[in-house]
Short mmCIF file of N, CA, C and O in Angstrom, two decimals:
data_model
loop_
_atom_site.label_atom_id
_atom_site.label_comp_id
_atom_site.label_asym_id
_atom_site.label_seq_id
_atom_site.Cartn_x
_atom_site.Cartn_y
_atom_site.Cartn_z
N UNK A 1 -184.36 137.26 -74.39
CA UNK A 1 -184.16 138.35 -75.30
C UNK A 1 -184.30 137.88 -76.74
O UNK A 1 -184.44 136.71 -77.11
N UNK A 2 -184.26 139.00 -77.50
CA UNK A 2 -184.54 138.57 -79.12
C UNK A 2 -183.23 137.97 -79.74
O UNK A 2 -182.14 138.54 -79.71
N UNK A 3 -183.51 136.52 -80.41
CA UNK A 3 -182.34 135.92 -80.57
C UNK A 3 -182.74 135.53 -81.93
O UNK A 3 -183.88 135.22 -82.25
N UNK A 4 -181.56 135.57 -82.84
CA UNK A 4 -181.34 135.23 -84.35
C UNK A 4 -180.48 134.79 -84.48
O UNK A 4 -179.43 135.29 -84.09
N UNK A 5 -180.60 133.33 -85.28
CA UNK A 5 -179.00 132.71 -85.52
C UNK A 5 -178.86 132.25 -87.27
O UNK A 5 -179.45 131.22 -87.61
N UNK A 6 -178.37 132.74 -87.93
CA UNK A 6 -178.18 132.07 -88.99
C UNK A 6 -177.58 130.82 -89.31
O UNK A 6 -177.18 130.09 -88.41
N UNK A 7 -177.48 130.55 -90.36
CA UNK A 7 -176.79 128.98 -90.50
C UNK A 7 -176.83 128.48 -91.76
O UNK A 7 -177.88 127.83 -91.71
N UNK A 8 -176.43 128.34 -92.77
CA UNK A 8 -175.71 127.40 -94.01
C UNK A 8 -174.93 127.93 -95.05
O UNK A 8 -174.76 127.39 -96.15
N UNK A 9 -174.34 129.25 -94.61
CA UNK A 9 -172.88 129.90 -95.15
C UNK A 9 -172.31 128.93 -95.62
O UNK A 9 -171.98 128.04 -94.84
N UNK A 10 -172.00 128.78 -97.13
CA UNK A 10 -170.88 128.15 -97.61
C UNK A 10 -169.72 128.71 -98.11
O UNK A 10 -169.43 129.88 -97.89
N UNK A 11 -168.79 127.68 -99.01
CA UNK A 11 -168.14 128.62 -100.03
C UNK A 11 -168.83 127.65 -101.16
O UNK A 11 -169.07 126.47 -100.95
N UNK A 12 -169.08 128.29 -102.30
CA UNK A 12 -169.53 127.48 -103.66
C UNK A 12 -169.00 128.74 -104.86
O UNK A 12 -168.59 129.90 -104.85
N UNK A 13 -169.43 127.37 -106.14
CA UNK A 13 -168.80 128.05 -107.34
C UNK A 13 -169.88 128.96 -107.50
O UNK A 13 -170.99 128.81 -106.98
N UNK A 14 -169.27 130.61 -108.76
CA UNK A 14 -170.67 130.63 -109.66
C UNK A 14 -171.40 130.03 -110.51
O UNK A 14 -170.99 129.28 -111.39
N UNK A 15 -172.90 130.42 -110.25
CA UNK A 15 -174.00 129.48 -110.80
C UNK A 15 -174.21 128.66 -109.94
O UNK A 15 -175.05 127.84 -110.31
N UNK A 16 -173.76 128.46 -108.73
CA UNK A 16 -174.49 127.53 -107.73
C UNK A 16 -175.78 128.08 -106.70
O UNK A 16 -176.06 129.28 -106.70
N UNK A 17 -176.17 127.57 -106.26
CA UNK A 17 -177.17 127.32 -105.12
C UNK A 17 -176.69 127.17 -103.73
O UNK A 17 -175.67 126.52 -103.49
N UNK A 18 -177.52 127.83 -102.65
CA UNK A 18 -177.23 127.98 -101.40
C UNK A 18 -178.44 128.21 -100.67
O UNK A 18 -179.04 129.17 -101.15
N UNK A 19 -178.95 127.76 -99.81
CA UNK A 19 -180.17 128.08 -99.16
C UNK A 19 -179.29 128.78 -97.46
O UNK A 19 -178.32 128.18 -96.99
N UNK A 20 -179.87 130.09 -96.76
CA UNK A 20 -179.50 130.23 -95.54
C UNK A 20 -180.84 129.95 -94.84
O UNK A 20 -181.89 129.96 -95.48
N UNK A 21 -180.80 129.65 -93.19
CA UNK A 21 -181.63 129.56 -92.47
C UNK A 21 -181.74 130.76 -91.46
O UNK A 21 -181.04 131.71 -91.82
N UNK A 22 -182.38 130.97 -90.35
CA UNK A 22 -182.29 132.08 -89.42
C UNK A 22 -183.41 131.25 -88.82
O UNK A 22 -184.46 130.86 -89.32
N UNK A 23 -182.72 131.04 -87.21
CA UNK A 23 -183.55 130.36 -86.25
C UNK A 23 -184.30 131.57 -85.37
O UNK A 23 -183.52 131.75 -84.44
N UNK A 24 -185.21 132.32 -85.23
CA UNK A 24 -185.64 133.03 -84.31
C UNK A 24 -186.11 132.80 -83.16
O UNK A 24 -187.04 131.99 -83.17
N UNK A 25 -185.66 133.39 -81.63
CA UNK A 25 -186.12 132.94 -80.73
C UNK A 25 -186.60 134.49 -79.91
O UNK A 25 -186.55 135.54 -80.55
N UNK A 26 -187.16 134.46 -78.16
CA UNK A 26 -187.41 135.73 -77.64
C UNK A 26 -188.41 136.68 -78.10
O UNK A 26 -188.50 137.65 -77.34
N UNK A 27 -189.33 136.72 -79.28
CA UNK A 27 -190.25 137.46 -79.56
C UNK A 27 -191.27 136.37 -80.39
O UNK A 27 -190.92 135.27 -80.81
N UNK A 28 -192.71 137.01 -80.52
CA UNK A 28 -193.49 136.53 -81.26
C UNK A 28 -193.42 136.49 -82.60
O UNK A 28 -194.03 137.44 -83.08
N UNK A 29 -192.64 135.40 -83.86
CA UNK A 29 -192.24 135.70 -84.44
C UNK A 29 -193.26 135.53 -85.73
O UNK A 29 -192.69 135.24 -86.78
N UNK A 30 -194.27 135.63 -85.77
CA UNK A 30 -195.42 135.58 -86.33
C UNK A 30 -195.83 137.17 -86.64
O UNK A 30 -196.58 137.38 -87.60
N UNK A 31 -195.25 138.51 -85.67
CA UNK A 31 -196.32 138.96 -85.98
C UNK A 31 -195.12 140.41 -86.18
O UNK A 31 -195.51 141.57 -86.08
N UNK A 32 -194.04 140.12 -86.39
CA UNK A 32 -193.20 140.65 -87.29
C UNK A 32 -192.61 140.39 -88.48
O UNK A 32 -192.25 139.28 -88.86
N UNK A 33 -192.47 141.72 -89.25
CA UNK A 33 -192.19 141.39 -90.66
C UNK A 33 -190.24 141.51 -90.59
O UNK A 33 -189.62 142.24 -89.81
N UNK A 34 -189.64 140.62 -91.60
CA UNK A 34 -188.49 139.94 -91.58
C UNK A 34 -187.71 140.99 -92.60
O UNK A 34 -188.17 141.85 -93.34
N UNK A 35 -186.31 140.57 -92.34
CA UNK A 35 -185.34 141.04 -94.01
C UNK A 35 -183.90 140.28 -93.27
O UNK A 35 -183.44 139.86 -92.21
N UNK A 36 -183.60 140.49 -94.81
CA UNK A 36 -182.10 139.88 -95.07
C UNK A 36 -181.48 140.94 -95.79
O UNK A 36 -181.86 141.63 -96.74
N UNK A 37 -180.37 140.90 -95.05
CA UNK A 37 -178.89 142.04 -95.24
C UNK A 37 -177.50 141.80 -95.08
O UNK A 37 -176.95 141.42 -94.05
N UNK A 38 -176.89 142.09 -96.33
CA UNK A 38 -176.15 141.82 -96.25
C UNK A 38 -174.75 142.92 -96.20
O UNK A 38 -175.00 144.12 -96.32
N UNK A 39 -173.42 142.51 -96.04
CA UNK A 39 -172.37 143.33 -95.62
C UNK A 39 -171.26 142.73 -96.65
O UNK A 39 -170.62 141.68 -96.54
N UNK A 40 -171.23 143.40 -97.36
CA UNK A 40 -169.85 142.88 -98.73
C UNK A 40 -169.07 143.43 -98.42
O UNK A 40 -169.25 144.47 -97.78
N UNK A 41 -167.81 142.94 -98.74
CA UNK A 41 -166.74 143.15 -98.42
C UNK A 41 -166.34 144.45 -99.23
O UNK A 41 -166.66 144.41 -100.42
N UNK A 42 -165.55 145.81 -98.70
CA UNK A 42 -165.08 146.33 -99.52
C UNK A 42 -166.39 147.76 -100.25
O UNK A 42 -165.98 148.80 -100.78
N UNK A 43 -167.76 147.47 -100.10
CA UNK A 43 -168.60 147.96 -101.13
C UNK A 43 -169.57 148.31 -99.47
O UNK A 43 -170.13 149.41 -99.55
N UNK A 44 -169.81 147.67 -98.21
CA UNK A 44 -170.75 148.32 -97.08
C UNK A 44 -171.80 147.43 -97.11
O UNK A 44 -171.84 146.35 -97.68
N UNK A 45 -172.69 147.99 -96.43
CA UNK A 45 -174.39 147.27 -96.26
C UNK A 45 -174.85 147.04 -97.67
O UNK A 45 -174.37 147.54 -98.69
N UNK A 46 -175.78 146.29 -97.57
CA UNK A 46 -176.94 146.44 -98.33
C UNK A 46 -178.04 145.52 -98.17
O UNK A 46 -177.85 144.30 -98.17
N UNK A 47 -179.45 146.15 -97.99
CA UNK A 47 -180.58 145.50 -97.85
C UNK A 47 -180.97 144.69 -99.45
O UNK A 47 -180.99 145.30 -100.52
N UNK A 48 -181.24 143.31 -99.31
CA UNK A 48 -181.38 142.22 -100.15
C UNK A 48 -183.07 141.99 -100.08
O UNK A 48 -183.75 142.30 -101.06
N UNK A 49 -183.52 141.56 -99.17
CA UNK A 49 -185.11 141.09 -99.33
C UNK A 49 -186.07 141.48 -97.59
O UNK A 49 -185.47 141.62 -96.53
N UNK A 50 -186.93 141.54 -97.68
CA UNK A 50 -188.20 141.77 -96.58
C UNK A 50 -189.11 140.96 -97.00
O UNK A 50 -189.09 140.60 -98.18
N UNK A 51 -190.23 140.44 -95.98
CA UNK A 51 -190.99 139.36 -95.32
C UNK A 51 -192.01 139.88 -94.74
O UNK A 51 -191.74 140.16 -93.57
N UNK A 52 -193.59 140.27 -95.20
CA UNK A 52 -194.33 140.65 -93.93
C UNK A 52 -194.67 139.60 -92.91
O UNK A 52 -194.68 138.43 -93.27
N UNK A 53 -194.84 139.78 -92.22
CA UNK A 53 -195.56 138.83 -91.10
C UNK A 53 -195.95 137.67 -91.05
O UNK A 53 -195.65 136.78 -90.26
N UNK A 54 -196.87 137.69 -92.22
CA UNK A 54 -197.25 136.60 -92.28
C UNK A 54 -197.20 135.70 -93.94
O UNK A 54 -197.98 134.84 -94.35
N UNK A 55 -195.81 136.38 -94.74
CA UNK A 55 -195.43 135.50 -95.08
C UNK A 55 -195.62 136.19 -96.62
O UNK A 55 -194.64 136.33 -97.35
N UNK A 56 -196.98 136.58 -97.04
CA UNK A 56 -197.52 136.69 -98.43
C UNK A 56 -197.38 138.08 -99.31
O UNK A 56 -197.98 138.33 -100.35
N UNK A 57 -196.27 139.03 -98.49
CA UNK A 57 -195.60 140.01 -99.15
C UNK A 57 -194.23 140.24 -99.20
O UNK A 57 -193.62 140.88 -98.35
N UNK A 58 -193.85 139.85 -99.96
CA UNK A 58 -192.39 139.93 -100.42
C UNK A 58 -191.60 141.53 -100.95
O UNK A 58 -192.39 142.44 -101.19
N UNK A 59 -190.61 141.72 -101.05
CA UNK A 59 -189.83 142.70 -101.78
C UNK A 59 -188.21 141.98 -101.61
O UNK A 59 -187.84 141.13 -100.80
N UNK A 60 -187.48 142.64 -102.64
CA UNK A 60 -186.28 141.78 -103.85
C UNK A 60 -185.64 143.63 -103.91
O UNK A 60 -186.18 144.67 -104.27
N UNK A 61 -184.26 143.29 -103.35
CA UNK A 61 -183.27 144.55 -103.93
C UNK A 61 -182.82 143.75 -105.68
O UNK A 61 -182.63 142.58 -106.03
N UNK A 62 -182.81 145.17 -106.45
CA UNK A 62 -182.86 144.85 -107.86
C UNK A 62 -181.71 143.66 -108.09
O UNK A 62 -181.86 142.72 -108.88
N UNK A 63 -180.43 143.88 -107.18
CA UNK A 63 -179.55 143.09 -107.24
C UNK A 63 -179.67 141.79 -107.15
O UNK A 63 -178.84 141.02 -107.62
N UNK A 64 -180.59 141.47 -106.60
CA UNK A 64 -181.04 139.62 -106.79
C UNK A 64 -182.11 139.56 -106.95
O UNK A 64 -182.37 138.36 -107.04
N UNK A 65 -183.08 140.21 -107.07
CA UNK A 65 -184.61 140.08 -107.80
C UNK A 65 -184.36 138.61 -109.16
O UNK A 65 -183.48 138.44 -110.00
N UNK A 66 -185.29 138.01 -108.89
CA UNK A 66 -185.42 136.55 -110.09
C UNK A 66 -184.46 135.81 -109.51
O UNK A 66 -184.62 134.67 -109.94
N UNK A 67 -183.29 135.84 -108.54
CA UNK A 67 -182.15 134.75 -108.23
C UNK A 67 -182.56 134.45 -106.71
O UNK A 67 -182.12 133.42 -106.21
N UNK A 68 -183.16 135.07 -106.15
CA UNK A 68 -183.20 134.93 -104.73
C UNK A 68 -184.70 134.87 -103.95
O UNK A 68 -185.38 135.87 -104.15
N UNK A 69 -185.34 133.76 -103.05
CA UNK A 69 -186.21 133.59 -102.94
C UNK A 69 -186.56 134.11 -101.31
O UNK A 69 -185.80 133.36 -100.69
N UNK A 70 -187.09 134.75 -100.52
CA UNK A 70 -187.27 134.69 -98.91
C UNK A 70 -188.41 134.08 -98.87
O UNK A 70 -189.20 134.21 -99.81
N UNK A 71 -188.76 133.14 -97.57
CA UNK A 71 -189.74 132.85 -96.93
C UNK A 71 -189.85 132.72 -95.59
O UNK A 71 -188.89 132.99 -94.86
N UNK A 72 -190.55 132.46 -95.30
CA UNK A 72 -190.75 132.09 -93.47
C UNK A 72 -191.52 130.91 -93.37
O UNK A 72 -192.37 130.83 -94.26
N UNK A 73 -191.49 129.60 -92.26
CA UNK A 73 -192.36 129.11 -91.56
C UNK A 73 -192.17 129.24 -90.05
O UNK A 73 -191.43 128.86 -89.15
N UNK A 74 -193.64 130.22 -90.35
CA UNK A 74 -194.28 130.54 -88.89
C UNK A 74 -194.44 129.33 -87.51
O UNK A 74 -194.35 129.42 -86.29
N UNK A 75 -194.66 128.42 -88.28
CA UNK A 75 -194.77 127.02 -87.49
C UNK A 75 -193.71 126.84 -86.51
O UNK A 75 -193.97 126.57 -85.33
N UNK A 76 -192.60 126.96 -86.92
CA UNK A 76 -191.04 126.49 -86.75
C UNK A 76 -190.65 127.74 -86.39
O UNK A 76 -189.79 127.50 -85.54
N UNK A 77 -190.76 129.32 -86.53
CA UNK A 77 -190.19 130.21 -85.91
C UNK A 77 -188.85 130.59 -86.75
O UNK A 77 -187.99 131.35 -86.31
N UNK A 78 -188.79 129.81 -88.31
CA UNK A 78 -187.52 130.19 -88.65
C UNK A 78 -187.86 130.62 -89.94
O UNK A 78 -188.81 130.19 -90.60
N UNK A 79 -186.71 131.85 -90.42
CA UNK A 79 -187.02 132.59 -91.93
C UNK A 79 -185.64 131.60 -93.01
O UNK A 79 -184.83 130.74 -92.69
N UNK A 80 -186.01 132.38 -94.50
CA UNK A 80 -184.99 131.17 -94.82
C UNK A 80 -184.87 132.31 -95.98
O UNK A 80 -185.64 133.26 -96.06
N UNK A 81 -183.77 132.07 -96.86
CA UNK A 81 -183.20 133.13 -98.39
C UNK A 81 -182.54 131.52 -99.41
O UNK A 81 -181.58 130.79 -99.17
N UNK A 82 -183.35 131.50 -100.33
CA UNK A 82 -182.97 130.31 -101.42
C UNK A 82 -181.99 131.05 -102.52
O UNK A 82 -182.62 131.53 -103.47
N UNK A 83 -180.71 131.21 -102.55
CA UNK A 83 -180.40 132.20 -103.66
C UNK A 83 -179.80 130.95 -104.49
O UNK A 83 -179.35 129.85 -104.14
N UNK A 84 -180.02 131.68 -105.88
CA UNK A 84 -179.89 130.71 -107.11
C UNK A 84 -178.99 131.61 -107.73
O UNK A 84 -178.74 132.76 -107.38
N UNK A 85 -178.44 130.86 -108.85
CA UNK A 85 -177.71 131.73 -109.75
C UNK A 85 -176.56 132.65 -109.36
O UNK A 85 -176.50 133.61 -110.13
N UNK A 86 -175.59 132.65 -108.36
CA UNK A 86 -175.02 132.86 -107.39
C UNK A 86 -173.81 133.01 -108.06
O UNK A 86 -173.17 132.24 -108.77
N UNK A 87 -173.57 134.45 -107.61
CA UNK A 87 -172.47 135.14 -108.33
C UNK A 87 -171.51 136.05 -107.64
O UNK A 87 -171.87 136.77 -106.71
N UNK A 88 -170.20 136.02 -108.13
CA UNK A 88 -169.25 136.08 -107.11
C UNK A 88 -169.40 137.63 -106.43
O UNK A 88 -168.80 137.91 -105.39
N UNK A 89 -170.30 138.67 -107.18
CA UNK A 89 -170.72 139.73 -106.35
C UNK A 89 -171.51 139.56 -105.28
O UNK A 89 -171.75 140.57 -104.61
N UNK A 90 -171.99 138.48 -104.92
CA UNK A 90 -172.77 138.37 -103.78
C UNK A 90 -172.38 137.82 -102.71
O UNK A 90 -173.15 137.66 -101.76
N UNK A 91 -171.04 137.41 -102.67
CA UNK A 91 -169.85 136.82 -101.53
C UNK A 91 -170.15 138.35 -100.89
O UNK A 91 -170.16 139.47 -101.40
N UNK A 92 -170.47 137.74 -99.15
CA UNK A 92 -170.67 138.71 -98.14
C UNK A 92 -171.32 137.90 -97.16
O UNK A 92 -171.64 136.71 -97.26
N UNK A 93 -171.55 139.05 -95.73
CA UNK A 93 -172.07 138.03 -94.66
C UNK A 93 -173.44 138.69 -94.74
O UNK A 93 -173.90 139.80 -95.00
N UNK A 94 -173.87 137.46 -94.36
CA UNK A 94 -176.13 137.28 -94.41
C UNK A 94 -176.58 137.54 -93.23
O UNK A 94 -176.48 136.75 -92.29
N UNK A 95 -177.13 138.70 -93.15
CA UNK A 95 -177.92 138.90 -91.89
C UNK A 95 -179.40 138.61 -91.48
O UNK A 95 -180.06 139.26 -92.29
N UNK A 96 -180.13 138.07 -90.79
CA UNK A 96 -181.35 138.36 -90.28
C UNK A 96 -181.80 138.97 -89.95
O UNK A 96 -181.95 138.64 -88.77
N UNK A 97 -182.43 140.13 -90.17
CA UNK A 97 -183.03 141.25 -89.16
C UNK A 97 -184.84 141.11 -88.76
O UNK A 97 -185.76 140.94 -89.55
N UNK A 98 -184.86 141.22 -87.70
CA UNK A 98 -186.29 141.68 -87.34
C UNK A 98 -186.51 143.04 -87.38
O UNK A 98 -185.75 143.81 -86.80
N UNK A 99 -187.43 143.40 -87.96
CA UNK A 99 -188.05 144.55 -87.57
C UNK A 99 -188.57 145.56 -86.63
O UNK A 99 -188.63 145.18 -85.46
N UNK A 100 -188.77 146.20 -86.76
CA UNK A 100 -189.32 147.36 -85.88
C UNK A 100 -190.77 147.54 -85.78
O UNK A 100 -191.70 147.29 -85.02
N UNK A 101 -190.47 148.22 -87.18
CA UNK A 101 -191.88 148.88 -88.32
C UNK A 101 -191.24 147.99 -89.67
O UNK A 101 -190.27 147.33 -90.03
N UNK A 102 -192.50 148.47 -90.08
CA UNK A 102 -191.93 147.78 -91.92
C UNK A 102 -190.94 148.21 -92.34
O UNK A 102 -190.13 147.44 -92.85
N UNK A 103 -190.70 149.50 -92.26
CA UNK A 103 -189.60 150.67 -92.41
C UNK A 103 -188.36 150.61 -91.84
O UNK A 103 -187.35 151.03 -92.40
N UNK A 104 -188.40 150.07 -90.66
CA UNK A 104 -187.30 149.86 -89.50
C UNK A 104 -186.90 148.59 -88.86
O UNK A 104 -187.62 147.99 -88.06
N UNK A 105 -185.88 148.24 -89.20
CA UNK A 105 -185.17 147.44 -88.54
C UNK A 105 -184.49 147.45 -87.48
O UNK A 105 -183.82 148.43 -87.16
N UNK A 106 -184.54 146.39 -86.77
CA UNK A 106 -184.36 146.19 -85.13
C UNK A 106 -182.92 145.53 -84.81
O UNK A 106 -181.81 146.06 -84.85
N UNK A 107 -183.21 144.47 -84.54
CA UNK A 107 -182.01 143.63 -83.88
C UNK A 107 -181.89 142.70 -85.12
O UNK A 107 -182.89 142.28 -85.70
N UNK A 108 -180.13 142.28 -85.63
CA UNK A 108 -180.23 141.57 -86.18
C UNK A 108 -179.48 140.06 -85.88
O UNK A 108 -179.09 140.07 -84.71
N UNK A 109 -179.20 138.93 -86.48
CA UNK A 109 -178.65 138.14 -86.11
C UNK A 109 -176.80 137.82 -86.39
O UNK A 109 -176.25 138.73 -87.00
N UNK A 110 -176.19 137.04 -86.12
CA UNK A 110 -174.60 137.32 -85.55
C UNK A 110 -174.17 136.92 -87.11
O UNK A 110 -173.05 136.40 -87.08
N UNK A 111 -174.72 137.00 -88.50
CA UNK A 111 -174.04 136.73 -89.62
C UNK A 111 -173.87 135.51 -89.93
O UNK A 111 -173.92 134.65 -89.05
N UNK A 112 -173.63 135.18 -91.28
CA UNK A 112 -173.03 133.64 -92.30
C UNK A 112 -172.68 134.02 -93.22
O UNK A 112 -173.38 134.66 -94.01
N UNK A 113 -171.21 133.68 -93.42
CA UNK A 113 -170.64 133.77 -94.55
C UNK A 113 -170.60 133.50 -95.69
O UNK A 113 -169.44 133.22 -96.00
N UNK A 114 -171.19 133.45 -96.40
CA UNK A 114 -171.36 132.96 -98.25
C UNK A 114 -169.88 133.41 -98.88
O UNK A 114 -169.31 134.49 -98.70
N UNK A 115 -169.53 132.50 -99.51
CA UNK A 115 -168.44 133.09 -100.65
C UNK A 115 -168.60 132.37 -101.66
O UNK A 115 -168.77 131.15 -101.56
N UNK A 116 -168.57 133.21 -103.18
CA UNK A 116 -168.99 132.85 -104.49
C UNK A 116 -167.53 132.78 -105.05
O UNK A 116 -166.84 133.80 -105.06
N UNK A 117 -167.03 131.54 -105.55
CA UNK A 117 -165.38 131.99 -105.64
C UNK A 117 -165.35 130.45 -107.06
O UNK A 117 -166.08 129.46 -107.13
N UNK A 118 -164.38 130.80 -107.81
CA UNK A 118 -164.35 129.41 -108.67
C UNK A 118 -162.54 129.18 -108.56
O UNK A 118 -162.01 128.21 -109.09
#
């Protein structure tokens, strides 16, 4: 089955750096497009970044646009979110989602905790 695992939730100060990973397994993961979502505490969902397929179209929720990077290697089967500049509004858990459609999201992965705290 379609399997997503995240992995490098920390706690760090603001103004730090954090890279997450998302291991994908169970589907061809080449020929779906990706996103990261997150769940804040207190405030609900919110969609952060999308991934097409194959890597060379990006989109940025305004809220971390310039601080936050997505990519994928297709090679390895795993997606990744570089966030910079890391601020205590962005303490929440990081999701992986695969897609559907570009539009629609599918199954996502079991969460990582980030907390931005000084």
């Amino acid at each position: 089955e379609v399997h997503l695992v995240e992995s490098g939730g920390d706690l760090v100060q603001p103004g730090g750096s954090l890279r997450l990973s998302c291991a994908a397994s169970g589907f061809t993961f080449n020929d779906y497009a990706m996103s990261w979502v997150r769940l804040v505490p207190g405030k609900g969902l919110e969609w952060i970044s999308r991934i097409n397929s194959g890597g060379g179209d990006t989109n940025y929720a305004d809220s971390v646009k310039g601080r936050f990077t997505i990519s994928r290697d297709n090679a390895r089967d795993t997606l990744a979110l570089q966030m910079n500049s890391l601020k205590p509004e962005d303490t929440a858990v990081y999701y992986c989602a695969k897609h559907r459609t570009w539009h629609d999201l599918g199954i996502w992965g079991q969460g990582a905790q980030v907390t931005v705290s000084s």
